Coordinates of N, CA and C in Angstrom, one line a residue:
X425 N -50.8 18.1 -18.6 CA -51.9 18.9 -19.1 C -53.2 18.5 -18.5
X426 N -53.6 18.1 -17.2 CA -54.3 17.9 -16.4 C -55.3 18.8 -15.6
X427 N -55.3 20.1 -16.5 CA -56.3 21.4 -16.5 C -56.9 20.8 -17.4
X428 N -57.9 21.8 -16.7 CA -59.8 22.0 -17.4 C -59.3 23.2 -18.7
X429 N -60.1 22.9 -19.8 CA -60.0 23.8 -20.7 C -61.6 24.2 -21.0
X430 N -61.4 25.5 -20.9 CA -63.2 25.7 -21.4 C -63.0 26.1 -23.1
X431 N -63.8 25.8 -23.5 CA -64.3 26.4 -24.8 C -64.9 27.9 -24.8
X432 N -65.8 27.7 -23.8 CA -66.5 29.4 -24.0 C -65.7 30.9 -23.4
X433 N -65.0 31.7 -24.0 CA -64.4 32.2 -23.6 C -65.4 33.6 -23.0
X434 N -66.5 33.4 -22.9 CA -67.7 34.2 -22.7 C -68.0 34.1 -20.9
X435 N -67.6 32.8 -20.8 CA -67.5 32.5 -19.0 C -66.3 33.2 -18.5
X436 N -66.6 33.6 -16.9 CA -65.4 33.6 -16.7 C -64.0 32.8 -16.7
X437 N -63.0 33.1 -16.7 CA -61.8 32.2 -17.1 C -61.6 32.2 -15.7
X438 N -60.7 31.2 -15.1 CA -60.3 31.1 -13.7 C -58.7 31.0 -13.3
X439 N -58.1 32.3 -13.0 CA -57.1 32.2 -12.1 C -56.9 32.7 -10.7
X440 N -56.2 32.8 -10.0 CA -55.5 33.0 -8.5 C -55.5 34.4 -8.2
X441 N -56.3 35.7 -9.7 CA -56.3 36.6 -9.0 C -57.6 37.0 -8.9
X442 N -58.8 36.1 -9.6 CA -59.9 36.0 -9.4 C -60.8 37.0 -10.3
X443 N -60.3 37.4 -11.5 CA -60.8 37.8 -12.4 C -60.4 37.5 -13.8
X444 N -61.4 37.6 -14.7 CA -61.0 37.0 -16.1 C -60.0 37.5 -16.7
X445 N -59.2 37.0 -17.2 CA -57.8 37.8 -18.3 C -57.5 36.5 -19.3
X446 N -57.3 37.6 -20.5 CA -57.1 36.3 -21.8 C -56.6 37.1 -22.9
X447 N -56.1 36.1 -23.8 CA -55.8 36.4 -24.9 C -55.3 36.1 -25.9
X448 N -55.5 36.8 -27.1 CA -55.4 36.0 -28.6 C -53.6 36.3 -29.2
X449 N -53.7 35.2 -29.0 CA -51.5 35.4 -30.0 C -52.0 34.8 -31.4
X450 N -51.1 35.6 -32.1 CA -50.7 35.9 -33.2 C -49.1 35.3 -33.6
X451 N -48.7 34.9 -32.7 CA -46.8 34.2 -32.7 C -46.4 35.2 -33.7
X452 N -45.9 36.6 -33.2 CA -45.4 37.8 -33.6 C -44.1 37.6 -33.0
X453 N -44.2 37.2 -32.0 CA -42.9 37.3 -31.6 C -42.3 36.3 -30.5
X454 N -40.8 36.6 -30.3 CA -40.3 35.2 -29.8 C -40.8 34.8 -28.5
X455 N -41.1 33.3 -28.7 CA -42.0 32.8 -27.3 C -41.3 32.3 -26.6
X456 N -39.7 32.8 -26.5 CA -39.3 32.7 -24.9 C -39.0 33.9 -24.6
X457 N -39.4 35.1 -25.6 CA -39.6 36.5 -24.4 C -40.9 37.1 -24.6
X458 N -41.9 36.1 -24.7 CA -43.5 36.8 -24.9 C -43.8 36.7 -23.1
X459 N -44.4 38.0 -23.0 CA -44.9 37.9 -22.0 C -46.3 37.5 -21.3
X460 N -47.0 37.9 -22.7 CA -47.9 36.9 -22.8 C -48.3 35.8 -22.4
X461 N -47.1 35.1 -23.1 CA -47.0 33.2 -23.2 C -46.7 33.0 -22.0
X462 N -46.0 33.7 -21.5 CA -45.4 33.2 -19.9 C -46.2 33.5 -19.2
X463 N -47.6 34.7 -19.0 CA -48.8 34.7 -18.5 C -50.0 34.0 -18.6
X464 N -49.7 32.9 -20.0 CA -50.5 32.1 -20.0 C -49.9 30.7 -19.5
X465 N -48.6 30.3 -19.7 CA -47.8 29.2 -18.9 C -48.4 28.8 -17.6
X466 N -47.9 30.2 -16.5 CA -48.0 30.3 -15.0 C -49.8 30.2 -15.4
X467 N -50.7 30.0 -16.0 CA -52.1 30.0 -15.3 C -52.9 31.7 -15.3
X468 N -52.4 32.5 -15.7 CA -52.8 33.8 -14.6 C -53.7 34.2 -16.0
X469 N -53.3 34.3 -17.4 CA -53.8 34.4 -18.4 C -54.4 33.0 -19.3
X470 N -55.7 33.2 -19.8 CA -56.4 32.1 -20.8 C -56.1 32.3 -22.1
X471 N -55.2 31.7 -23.0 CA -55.3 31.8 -24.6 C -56.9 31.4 -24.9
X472 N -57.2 32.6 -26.1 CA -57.9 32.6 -26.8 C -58.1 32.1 -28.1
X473 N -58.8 31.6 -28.6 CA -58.5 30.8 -30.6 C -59.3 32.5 -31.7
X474 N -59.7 32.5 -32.4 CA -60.7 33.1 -33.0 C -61.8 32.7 -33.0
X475 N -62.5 33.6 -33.3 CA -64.1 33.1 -33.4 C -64.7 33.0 -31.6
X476 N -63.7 32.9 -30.7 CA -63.8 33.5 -29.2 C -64.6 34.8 -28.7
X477 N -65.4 34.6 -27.8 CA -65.7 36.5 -27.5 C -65.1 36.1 -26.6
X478 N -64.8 37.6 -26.2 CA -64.6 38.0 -24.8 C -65.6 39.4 -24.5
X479 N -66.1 39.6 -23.6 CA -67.3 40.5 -22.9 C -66.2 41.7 -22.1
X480 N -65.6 41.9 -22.1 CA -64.3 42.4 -21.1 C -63.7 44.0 -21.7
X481 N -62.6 44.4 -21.5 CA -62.3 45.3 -22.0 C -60.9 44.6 -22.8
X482 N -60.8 44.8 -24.1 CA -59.9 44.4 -25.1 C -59.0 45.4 -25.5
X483 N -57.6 45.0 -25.0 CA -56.3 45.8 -25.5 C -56.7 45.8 -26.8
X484 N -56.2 46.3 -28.0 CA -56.4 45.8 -29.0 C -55.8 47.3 -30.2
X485 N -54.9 46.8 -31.0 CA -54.9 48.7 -31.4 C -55.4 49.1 -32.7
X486 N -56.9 48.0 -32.9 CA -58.0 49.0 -33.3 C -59.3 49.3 -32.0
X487 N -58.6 49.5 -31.1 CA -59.3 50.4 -30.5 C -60.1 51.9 -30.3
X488 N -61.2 51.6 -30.3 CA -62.4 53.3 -30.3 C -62.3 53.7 -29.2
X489 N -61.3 53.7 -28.6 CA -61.3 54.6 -27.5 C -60.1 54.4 -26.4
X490 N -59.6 55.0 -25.6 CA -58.7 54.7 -24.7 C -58.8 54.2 -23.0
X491 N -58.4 53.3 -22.9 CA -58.9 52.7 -21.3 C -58.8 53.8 -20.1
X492 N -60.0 54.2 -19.3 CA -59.8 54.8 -18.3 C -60.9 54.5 -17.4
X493 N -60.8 54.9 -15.9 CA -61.7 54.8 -15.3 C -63.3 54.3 -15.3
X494 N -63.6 55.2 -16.5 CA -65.0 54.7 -16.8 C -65.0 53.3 -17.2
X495 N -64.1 52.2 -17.4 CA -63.9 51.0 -18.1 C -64.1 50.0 -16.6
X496 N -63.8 50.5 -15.2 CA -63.9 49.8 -14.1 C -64.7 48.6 -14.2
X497 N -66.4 48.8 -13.9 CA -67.4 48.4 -13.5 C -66.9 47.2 -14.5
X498 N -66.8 47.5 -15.9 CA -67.0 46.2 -17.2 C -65.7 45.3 -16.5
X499 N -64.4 46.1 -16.6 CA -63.5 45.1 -15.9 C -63.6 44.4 -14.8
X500 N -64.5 44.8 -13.7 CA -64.3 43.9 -12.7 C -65.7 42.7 -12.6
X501 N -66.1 43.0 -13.6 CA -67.5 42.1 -13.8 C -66.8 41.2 -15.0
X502 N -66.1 41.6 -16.1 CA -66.1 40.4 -17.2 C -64.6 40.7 -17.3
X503 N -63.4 41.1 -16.6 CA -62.3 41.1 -16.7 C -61.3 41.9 -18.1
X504 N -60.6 41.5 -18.2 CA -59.2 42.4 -19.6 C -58.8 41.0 -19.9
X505 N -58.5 41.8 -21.9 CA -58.0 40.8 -22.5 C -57.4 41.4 -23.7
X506 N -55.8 41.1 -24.4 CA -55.0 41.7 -25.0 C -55.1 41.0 -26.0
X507 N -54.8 41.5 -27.4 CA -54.5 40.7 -28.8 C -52.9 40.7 -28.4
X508 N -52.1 39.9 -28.7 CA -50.8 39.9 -28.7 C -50.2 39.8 -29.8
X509 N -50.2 41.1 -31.0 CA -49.5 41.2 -32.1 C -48.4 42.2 -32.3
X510 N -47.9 42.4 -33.5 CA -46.8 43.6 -34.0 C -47.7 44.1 -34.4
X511 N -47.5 45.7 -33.9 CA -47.9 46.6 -34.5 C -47.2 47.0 -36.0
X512 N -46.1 45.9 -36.5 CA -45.7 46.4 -37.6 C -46.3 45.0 -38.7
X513 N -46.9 44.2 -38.0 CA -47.7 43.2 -38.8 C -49.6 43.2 -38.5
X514 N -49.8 44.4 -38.4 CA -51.0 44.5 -38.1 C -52.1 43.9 -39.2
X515 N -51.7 43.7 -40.8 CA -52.2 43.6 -42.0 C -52.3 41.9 -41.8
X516 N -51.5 41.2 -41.1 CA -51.7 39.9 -40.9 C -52.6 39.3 -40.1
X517 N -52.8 40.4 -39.1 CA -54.5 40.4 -38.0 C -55.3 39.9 -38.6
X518 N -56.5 39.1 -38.6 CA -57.9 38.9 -38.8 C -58.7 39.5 -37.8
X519 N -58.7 41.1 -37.5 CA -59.5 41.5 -36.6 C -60.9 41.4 -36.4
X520 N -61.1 40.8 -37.9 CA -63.2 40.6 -38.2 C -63.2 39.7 -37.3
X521 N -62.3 38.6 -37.0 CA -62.4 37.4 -36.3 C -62.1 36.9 -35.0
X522 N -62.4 38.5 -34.6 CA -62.3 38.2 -33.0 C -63.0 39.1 -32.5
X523 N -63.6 38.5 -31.4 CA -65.4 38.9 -31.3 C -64.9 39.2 -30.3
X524 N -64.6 40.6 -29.9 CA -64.4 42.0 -28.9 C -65.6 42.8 -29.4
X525 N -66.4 43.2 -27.8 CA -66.9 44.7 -28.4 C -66.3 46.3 -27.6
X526 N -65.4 45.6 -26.9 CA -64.9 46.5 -26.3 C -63.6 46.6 -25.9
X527 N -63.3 47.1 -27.2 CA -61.8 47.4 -27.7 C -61.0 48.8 -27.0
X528 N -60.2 48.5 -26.6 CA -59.3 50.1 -26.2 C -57.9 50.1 -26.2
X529 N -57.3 51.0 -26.7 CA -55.9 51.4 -26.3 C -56.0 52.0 -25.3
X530 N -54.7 51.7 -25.2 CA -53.5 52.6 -23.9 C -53.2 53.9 -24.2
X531 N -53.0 54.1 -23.1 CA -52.7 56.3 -23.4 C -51.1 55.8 -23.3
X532 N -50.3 56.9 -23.5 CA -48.9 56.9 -23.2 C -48.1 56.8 -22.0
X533 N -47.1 55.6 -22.4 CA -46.5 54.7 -20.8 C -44.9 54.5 -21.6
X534 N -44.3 54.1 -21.2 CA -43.0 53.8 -21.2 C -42.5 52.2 -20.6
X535 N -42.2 51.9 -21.7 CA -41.5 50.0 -21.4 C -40.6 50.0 -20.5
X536 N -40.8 48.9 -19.3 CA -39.9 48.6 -18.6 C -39.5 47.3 -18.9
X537 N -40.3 46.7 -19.8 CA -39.2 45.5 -19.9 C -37.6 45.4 -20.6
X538 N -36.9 44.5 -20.6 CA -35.4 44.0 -20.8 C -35.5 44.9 -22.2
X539 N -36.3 44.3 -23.8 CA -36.3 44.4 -24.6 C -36.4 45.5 -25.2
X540 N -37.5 46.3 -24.5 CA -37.5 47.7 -25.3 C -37.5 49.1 -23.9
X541 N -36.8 48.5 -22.9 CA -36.8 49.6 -21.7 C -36.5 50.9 -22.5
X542 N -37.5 51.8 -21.7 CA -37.1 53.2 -21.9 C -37.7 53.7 -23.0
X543 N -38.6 53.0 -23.9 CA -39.2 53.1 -25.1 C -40.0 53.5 -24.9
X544 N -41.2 54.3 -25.4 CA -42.5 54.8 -25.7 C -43.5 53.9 -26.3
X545 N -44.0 54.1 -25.8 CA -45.3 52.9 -26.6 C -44.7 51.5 -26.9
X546 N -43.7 51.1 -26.5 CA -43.4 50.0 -26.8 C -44.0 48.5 -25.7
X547 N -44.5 48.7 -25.3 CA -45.0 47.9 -23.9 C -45.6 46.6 -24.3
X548 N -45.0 45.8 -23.6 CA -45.2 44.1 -23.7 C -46.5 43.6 -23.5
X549 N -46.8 42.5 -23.2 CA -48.3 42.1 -22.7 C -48.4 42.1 -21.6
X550 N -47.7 41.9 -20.6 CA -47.9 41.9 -19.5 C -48.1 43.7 -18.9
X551 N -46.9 44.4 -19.5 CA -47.3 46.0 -19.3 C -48.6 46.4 -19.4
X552 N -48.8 46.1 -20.7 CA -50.3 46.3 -21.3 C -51.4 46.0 -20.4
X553 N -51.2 45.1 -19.6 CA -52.3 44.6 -19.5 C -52.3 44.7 -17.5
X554 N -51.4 44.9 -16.9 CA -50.9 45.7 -15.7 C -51.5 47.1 -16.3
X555 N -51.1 47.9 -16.8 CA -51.6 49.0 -17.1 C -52.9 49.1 -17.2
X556 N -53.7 48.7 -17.6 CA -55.1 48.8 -18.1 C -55.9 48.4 -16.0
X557 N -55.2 47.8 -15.6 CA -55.9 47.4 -14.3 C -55.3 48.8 -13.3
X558 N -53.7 49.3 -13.3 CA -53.3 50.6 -12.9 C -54.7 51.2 -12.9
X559 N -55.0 51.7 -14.2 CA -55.7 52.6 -15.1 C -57.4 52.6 -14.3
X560 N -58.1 51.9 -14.2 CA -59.7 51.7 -13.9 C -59.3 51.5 -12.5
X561 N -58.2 52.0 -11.5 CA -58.1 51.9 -10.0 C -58.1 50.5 -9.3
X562 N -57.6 49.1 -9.9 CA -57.0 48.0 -9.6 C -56.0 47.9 -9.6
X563 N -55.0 48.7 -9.0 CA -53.4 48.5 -8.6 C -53.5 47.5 -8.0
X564 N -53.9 46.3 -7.1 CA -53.4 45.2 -6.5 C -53.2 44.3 -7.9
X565 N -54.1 44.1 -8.8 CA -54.1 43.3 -10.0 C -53.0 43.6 -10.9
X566 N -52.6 44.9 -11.6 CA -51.8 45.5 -12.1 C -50.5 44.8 -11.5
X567 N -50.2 44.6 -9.9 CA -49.4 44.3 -9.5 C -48.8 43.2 -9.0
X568 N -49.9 42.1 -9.4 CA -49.8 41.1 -9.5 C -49.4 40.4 -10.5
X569 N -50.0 41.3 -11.4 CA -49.5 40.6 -13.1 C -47.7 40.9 -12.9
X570 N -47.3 41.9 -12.9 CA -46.3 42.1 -12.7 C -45.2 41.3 -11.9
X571 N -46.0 40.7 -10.9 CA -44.5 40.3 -9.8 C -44.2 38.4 -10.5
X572 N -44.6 38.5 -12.0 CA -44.3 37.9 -12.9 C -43.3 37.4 -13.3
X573 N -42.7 38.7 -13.2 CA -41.1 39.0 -13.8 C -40.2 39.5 -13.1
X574 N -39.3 39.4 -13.3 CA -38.1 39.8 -12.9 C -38.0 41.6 -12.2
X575 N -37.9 42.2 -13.5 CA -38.1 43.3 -13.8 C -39.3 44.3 -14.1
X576 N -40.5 43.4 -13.2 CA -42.2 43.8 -13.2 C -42.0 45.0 -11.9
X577 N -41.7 45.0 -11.1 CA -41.6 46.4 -10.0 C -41.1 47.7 -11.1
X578 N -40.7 47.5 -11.9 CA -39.5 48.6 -12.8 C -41.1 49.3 -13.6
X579 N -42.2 48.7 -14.2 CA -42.9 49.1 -15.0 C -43.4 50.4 -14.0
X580 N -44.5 49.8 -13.1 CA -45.0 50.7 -12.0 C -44.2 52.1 -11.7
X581 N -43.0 51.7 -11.5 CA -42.0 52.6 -11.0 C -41.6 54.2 -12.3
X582 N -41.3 53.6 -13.2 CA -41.1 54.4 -14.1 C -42.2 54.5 -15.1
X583 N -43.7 54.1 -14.6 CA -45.0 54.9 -15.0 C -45.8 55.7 -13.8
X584 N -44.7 55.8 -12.7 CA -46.0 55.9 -11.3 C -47.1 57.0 -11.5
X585 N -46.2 58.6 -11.7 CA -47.0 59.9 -12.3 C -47.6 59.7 -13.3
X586 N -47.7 59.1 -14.6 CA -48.7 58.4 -15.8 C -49.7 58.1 -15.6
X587 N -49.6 56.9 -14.9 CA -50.3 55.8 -14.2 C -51.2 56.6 -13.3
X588 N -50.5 57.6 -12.3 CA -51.6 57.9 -11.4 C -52.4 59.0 -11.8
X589 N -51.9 59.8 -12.8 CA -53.0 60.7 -13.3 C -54.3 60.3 -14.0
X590 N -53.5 59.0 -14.8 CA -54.4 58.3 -15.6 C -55.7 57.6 -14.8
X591 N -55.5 57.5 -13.7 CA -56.1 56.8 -13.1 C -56.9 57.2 -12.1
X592 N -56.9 59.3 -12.3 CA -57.0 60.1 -11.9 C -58.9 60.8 -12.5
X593 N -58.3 60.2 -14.1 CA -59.2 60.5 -14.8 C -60.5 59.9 -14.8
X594 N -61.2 60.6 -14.9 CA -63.1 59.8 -14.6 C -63.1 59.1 -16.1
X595 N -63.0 59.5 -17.5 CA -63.7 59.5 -18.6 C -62.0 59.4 -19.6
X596 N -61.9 58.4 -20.8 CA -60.9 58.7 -22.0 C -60.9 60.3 -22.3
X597 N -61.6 61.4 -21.7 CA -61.5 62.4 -22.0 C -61.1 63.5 -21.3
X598 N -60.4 63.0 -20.0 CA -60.2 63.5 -18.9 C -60.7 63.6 -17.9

């Protein structure tokens, strides 16, 4: 454990793809198939505590709005950052306690991971958060989060028309 750990989650965080990515777990689910955890293992992702800001654009699904294009400039200046919970334990969140002001969902995509392939809305942390960089015109980043996994070319592939309309779009409004 011979890393630097910063405290301020306000600085940029430092990985290999040169922009900030982080995030807060909730241990929702099992952490030898969180994708998350394995993005924070390899380095590429920062765990976050509470009481953390992050300045960035925040997965999160009390999100006011949905990630698109218009979200670029904020992402490539203060980076993406995911809550990592169940949307069926959302009542166990402390959302007051995590200092996001720029919260957004995902539009509709399709899981390619092992667990819930083929599913709707079901998408891991890593999808999520590949998706969101697809989305604001960072496909090299998107695709680097991915080549993660095993089964990370699969996400792209079976979102490509999604993805590229989405990405198509100026504004969450079209």
């Amino acid at each position: 454990m011979g890393r630097k750990h910063r405290d301020n989650a306000d600085s940029p965080g430092e990985n290999a793809l040169g922009v900030p990515l982080a995030m807060w777990d909730f241990d929702h689910c099992d952490p030898k198939r969180c994708s998350g955890r394995r993005l924070v293992r390899l380095g590429v992702v920062r765990q976050l505590r509470l009481n953390q800001g992050f300045r960035g654009v925040v997965l999160s699904p009390v999100g006011t709005g949905v990630v698109s294009r218009a979200d670029a400039a904020l992402v490539r200046q203060h980076g993406a950052a995911m809550i990592d919970c169940s949307w069926a334990r959302l009542d166990d969140v402390p959302f007051a306690r995590i200092r996001a002001t720029h919260n957004r969902l995902l539009p509709y995509l399709v899981a390619a991971n092992p667990v819930n392939y083929g599913r709707p809305w079901r998408l891991n942390c890593a999808e999520a958060l590949a998706a969101a960089f697809f989305i604001v015109g960072w496909p090299e980043i998107g695709d680097a989060i991915m080549a993660n996994f095993k089964w990370g070319h699969a996400f792209r592939e079976l979102n490509a028309a999604l993805l590229d309309k989405y990405a198509r779009c100026e504004s969450a409004d079209g």
